[in-house]
Short mmCIF file of N, CA and C in Angstrom, two decimals:
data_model
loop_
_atom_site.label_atom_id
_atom_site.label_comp_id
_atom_site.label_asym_id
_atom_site.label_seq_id
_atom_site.Cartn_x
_atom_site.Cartn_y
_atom_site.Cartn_z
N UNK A 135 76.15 110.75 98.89
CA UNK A 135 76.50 109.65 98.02
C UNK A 135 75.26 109.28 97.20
N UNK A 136 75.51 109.11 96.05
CA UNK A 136 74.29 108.36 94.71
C UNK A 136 74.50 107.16 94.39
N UNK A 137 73.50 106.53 94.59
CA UNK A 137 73.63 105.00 93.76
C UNK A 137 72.74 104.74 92.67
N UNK A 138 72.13 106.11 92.32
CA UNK A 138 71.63 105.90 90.76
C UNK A 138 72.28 105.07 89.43
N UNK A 139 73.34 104.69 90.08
CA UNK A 139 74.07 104.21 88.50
C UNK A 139 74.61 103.25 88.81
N UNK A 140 74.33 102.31 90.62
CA UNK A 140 74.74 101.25 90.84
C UNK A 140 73.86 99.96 90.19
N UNK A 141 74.36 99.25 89.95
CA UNK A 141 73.74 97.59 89.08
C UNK A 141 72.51 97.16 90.45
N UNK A 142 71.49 96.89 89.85
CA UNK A 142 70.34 95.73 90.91
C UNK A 142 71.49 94.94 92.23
N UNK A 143 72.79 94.40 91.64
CA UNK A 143 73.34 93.46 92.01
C UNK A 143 73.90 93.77 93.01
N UNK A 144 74.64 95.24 92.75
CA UNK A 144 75.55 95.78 94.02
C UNK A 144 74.46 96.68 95.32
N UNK A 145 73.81 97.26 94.41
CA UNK A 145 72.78 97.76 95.52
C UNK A 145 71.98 96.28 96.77
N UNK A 146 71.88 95.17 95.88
CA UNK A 146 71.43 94.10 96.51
C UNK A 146 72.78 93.79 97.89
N UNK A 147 73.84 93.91 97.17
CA UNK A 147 75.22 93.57 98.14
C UNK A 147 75.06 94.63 99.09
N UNK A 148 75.27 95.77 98.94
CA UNK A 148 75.64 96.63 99.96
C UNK A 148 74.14 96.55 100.74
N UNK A 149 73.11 96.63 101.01
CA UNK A 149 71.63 96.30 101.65
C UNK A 149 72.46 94.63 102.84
N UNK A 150 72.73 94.32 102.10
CA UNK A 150 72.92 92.97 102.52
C UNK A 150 73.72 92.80 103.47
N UNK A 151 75.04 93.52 103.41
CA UNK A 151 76.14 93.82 103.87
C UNK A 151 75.56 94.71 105.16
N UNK A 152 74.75 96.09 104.99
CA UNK A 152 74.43 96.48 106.39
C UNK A 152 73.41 96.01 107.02
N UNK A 153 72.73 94.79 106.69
CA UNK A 153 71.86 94.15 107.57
C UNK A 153 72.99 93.34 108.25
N UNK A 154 73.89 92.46 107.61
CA UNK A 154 74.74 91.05 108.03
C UNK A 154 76.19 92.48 109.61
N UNK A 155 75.77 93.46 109.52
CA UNK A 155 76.69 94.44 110.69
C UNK A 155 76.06 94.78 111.23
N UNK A 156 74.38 95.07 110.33
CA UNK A 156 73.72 95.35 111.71
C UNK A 156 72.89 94.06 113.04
N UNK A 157 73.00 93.01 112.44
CA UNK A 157 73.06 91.87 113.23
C UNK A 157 73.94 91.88 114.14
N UNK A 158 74.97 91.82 113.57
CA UNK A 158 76.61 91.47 114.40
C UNK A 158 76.53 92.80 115.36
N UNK A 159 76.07 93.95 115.08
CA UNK A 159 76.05 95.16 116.81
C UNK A 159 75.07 94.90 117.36
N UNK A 160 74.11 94.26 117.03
CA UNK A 160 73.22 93.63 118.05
C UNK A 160 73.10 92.95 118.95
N UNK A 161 74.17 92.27 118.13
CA UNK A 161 74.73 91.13 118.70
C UNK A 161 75.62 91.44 119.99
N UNK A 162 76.53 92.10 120.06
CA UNK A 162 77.58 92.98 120.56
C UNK A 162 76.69 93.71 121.49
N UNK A 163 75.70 94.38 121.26
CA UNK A 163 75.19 95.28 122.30
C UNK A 163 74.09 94.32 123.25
N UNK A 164 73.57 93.00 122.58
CA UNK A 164 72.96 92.31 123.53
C UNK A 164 74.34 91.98 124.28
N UNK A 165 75.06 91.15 124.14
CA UNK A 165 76.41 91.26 124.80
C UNK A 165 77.18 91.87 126.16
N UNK A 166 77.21 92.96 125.28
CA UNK A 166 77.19 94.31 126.48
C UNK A 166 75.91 94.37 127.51
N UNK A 167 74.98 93.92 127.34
CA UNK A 167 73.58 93.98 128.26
C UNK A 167 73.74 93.08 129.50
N UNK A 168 73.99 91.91 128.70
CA UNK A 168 74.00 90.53 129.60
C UNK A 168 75.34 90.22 130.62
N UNK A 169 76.23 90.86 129.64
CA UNK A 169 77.56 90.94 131.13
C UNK A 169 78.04 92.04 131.33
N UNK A 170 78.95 92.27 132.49
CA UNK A 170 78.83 93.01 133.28
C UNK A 170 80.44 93.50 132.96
N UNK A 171 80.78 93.64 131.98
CA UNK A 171 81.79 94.03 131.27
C UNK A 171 82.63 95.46 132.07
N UNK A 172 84.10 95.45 131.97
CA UNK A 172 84.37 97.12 132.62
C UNK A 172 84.86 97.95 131.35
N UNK A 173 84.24 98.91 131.45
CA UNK A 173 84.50 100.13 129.85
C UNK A 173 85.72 99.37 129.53
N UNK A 174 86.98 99.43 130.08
CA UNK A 174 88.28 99.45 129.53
C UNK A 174 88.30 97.69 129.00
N UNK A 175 87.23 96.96 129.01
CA UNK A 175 87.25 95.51 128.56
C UNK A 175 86.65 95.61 127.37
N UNK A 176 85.64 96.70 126.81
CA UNK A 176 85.00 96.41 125.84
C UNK A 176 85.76 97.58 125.11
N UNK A 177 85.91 97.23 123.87
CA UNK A 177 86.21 98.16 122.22
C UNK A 177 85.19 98.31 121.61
N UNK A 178 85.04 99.44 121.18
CA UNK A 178 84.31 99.57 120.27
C UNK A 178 82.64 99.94 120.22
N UNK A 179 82.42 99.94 121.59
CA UNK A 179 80.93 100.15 122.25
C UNK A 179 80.50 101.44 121.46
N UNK A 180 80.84 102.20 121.67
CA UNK A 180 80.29 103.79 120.36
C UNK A 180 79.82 103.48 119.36
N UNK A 181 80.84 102.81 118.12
CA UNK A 181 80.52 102.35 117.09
C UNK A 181 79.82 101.66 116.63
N UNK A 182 79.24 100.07 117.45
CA UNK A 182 77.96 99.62 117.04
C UNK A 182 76.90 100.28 117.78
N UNK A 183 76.96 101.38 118.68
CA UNK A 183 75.72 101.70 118.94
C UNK A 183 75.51 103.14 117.72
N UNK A 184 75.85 103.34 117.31
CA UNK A 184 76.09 104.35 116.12
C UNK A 184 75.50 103.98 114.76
N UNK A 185 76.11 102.37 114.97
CA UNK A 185 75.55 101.93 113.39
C UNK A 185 74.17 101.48 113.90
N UNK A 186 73.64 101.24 114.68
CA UNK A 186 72.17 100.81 115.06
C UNK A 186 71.66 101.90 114.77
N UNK A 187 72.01 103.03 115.53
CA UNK A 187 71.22 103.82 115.22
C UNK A 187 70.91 104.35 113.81
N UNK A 188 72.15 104.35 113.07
CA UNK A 188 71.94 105.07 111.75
C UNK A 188 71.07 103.86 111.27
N UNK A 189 71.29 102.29 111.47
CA UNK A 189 70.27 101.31 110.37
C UNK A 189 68.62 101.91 110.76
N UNK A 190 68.65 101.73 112.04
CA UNK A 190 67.15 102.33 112.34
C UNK A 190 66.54 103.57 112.12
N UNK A 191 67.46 104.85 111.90
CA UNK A 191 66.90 105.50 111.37
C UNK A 191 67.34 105.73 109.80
N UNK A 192 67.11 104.95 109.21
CA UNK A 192 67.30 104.98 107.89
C UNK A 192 65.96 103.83 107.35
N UNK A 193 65.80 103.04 108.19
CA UNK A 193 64.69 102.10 108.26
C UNK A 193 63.33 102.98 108.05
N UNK A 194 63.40 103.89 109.25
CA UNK A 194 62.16 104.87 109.77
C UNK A 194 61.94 106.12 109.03
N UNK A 195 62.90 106.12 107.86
CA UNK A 195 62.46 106.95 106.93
C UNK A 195 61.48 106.87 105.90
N UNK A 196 61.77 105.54 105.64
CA UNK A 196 61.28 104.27 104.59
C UNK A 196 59.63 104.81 104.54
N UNK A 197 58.75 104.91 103.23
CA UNK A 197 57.24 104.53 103.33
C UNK A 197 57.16 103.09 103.66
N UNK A 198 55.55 103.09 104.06
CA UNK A 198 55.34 101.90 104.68
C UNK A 198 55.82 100.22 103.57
N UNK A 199 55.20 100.65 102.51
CA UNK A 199 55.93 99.72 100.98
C UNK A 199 57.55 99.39 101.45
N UNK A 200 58.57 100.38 101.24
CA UNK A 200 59.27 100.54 101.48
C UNK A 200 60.36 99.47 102.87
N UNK A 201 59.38 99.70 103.49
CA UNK A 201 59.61 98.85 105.00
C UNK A 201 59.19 97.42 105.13
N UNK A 202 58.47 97.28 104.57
CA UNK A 202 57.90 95.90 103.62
C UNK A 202 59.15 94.74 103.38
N UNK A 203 59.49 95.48 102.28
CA UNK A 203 60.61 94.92 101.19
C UNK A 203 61.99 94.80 102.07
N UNK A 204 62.62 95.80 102.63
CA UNK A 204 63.60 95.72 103.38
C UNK A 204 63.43 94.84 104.44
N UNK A 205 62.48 94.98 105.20
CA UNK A 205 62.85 94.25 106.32
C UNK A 205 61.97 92.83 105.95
N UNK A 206 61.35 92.35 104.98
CA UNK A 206 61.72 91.10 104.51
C UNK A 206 62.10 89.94 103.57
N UNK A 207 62.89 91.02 102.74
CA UNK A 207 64.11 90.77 102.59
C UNK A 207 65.95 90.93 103.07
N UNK A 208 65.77 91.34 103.89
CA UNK A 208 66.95 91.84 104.27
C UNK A 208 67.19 91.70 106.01
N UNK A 209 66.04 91.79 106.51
CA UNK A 209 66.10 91.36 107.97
C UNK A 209 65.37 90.55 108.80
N UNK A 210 64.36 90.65 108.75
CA UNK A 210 63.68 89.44 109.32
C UNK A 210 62.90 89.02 108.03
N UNK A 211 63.75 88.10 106.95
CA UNK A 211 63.56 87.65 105.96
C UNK A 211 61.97 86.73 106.28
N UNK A 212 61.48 87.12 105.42
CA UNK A 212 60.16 86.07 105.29
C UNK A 212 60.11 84.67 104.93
N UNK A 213 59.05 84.06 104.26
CA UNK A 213 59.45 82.90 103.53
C UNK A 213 59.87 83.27 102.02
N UNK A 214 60.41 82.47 101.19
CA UNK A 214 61.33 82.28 99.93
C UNK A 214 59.47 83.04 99.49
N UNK A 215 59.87 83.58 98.25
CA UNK A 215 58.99 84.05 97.45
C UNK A 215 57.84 84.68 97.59
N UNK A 216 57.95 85.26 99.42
CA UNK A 216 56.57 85.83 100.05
C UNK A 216 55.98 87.00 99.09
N UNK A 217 56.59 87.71 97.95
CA UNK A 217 56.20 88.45 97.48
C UNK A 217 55.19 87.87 96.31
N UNK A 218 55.28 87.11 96.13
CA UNK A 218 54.44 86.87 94.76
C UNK A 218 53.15 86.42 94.62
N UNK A 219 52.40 86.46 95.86
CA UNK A 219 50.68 87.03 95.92
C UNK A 219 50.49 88.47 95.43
N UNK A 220 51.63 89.49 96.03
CA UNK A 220 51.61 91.00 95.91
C UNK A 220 52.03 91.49 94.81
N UNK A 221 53.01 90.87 94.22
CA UNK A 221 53.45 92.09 93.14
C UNK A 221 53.89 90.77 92.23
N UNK A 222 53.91 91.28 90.72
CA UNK A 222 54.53 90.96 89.80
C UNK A 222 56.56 90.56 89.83
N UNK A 223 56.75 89.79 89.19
CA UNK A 223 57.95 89.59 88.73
C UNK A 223 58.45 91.24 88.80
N UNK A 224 58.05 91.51 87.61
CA UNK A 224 59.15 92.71 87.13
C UNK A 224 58.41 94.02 88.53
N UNK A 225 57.10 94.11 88.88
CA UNK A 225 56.84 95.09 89.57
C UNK A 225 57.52 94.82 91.24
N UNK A 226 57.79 94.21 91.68
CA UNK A 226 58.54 93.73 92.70
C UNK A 226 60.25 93.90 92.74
N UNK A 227 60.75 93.73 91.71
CA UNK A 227 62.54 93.79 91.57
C UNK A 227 62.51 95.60 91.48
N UNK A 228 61.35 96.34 90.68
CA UNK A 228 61.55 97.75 90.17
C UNK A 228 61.22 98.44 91.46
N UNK A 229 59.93 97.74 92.42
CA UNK A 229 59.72 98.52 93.93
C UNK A 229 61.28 98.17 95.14
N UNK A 230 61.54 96.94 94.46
CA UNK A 230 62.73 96.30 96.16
C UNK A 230 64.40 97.29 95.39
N UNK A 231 64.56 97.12 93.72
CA UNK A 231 65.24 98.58 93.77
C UNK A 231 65.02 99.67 94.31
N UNK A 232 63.55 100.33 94.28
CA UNK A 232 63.79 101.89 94.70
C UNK A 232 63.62 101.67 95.86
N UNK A 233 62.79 100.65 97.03
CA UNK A 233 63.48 100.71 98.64
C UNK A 233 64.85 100.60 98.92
N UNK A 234 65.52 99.67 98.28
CA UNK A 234 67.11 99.43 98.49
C UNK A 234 67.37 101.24 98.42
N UNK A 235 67.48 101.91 97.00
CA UNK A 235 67.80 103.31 96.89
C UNK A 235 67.71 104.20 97.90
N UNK A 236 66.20 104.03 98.23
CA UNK A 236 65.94 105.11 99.69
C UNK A 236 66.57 104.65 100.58
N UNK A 237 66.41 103.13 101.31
CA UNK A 237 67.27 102.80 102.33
C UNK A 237 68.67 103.42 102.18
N UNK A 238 69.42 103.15 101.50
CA UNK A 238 71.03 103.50 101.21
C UNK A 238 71.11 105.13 101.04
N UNK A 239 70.03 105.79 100.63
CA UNK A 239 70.37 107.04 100.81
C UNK A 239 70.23 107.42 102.07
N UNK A 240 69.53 106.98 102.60
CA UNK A 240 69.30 107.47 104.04
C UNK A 240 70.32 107.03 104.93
N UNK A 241 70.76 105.72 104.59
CA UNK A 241 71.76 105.19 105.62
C UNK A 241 72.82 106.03 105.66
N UNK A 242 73.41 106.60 104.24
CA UNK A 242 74.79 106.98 104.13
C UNK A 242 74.50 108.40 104.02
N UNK A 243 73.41 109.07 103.61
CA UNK A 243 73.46 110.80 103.35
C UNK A 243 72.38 110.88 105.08
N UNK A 244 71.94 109.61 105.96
CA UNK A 244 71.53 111.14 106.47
C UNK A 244 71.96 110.65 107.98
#
């Protein structure tokens, strides 16, 4: 899949979208940790441990820049405007596009 020709806006959505699921299997698999659940009580146990794995390794592909931007913006969000000691207006939206890009390629092609 390519998202070369997706808008700032939707690439921002879909980033957003697999942080806000990959919370929620975390959530689910702390869950699964803490009680003592029987297989045939829980649904779905494969699938968020599947999507963890693919967010994390799609994370761990990332250069270090890269890992920066995503994970704070997108997961363990920083404070409002932590970027703007580091980078410029426009040099900041053009780097947190091409991490979004790599992230999403990795999430979905690998």
């Amino acid at each position: 899949m390519t998202f070369d020709k997706k808008s700032f806006k939707d690439l921002n959505a879909m980033t957003e979208m697999i942080a806000q699921r990959y919370f929620l299997a975390r959530r689910l698999h702390q869950l699964k940790s803490e009680q003592s659940l029987g297989e045939n009580e829980y649904c779905g146990e494969g699938s968020y441990r599947i999507y963890l794995f693919k967010v994390l390794n799609a994370f761990e592909s990332l250069n270090d820049k890269e890992k920066i931007l995503i994970n704070s913006e997108f997961f363990f969000q920083n404070y409002e405007d932590w970027w703007k000691p580091i980078y410029t207006k426009a040099s900041f939206y053009r780097y947190k596009k091409q991490a979004m890009l790599s992230f999403l390629g990795a999430f979905y092609n690998g």
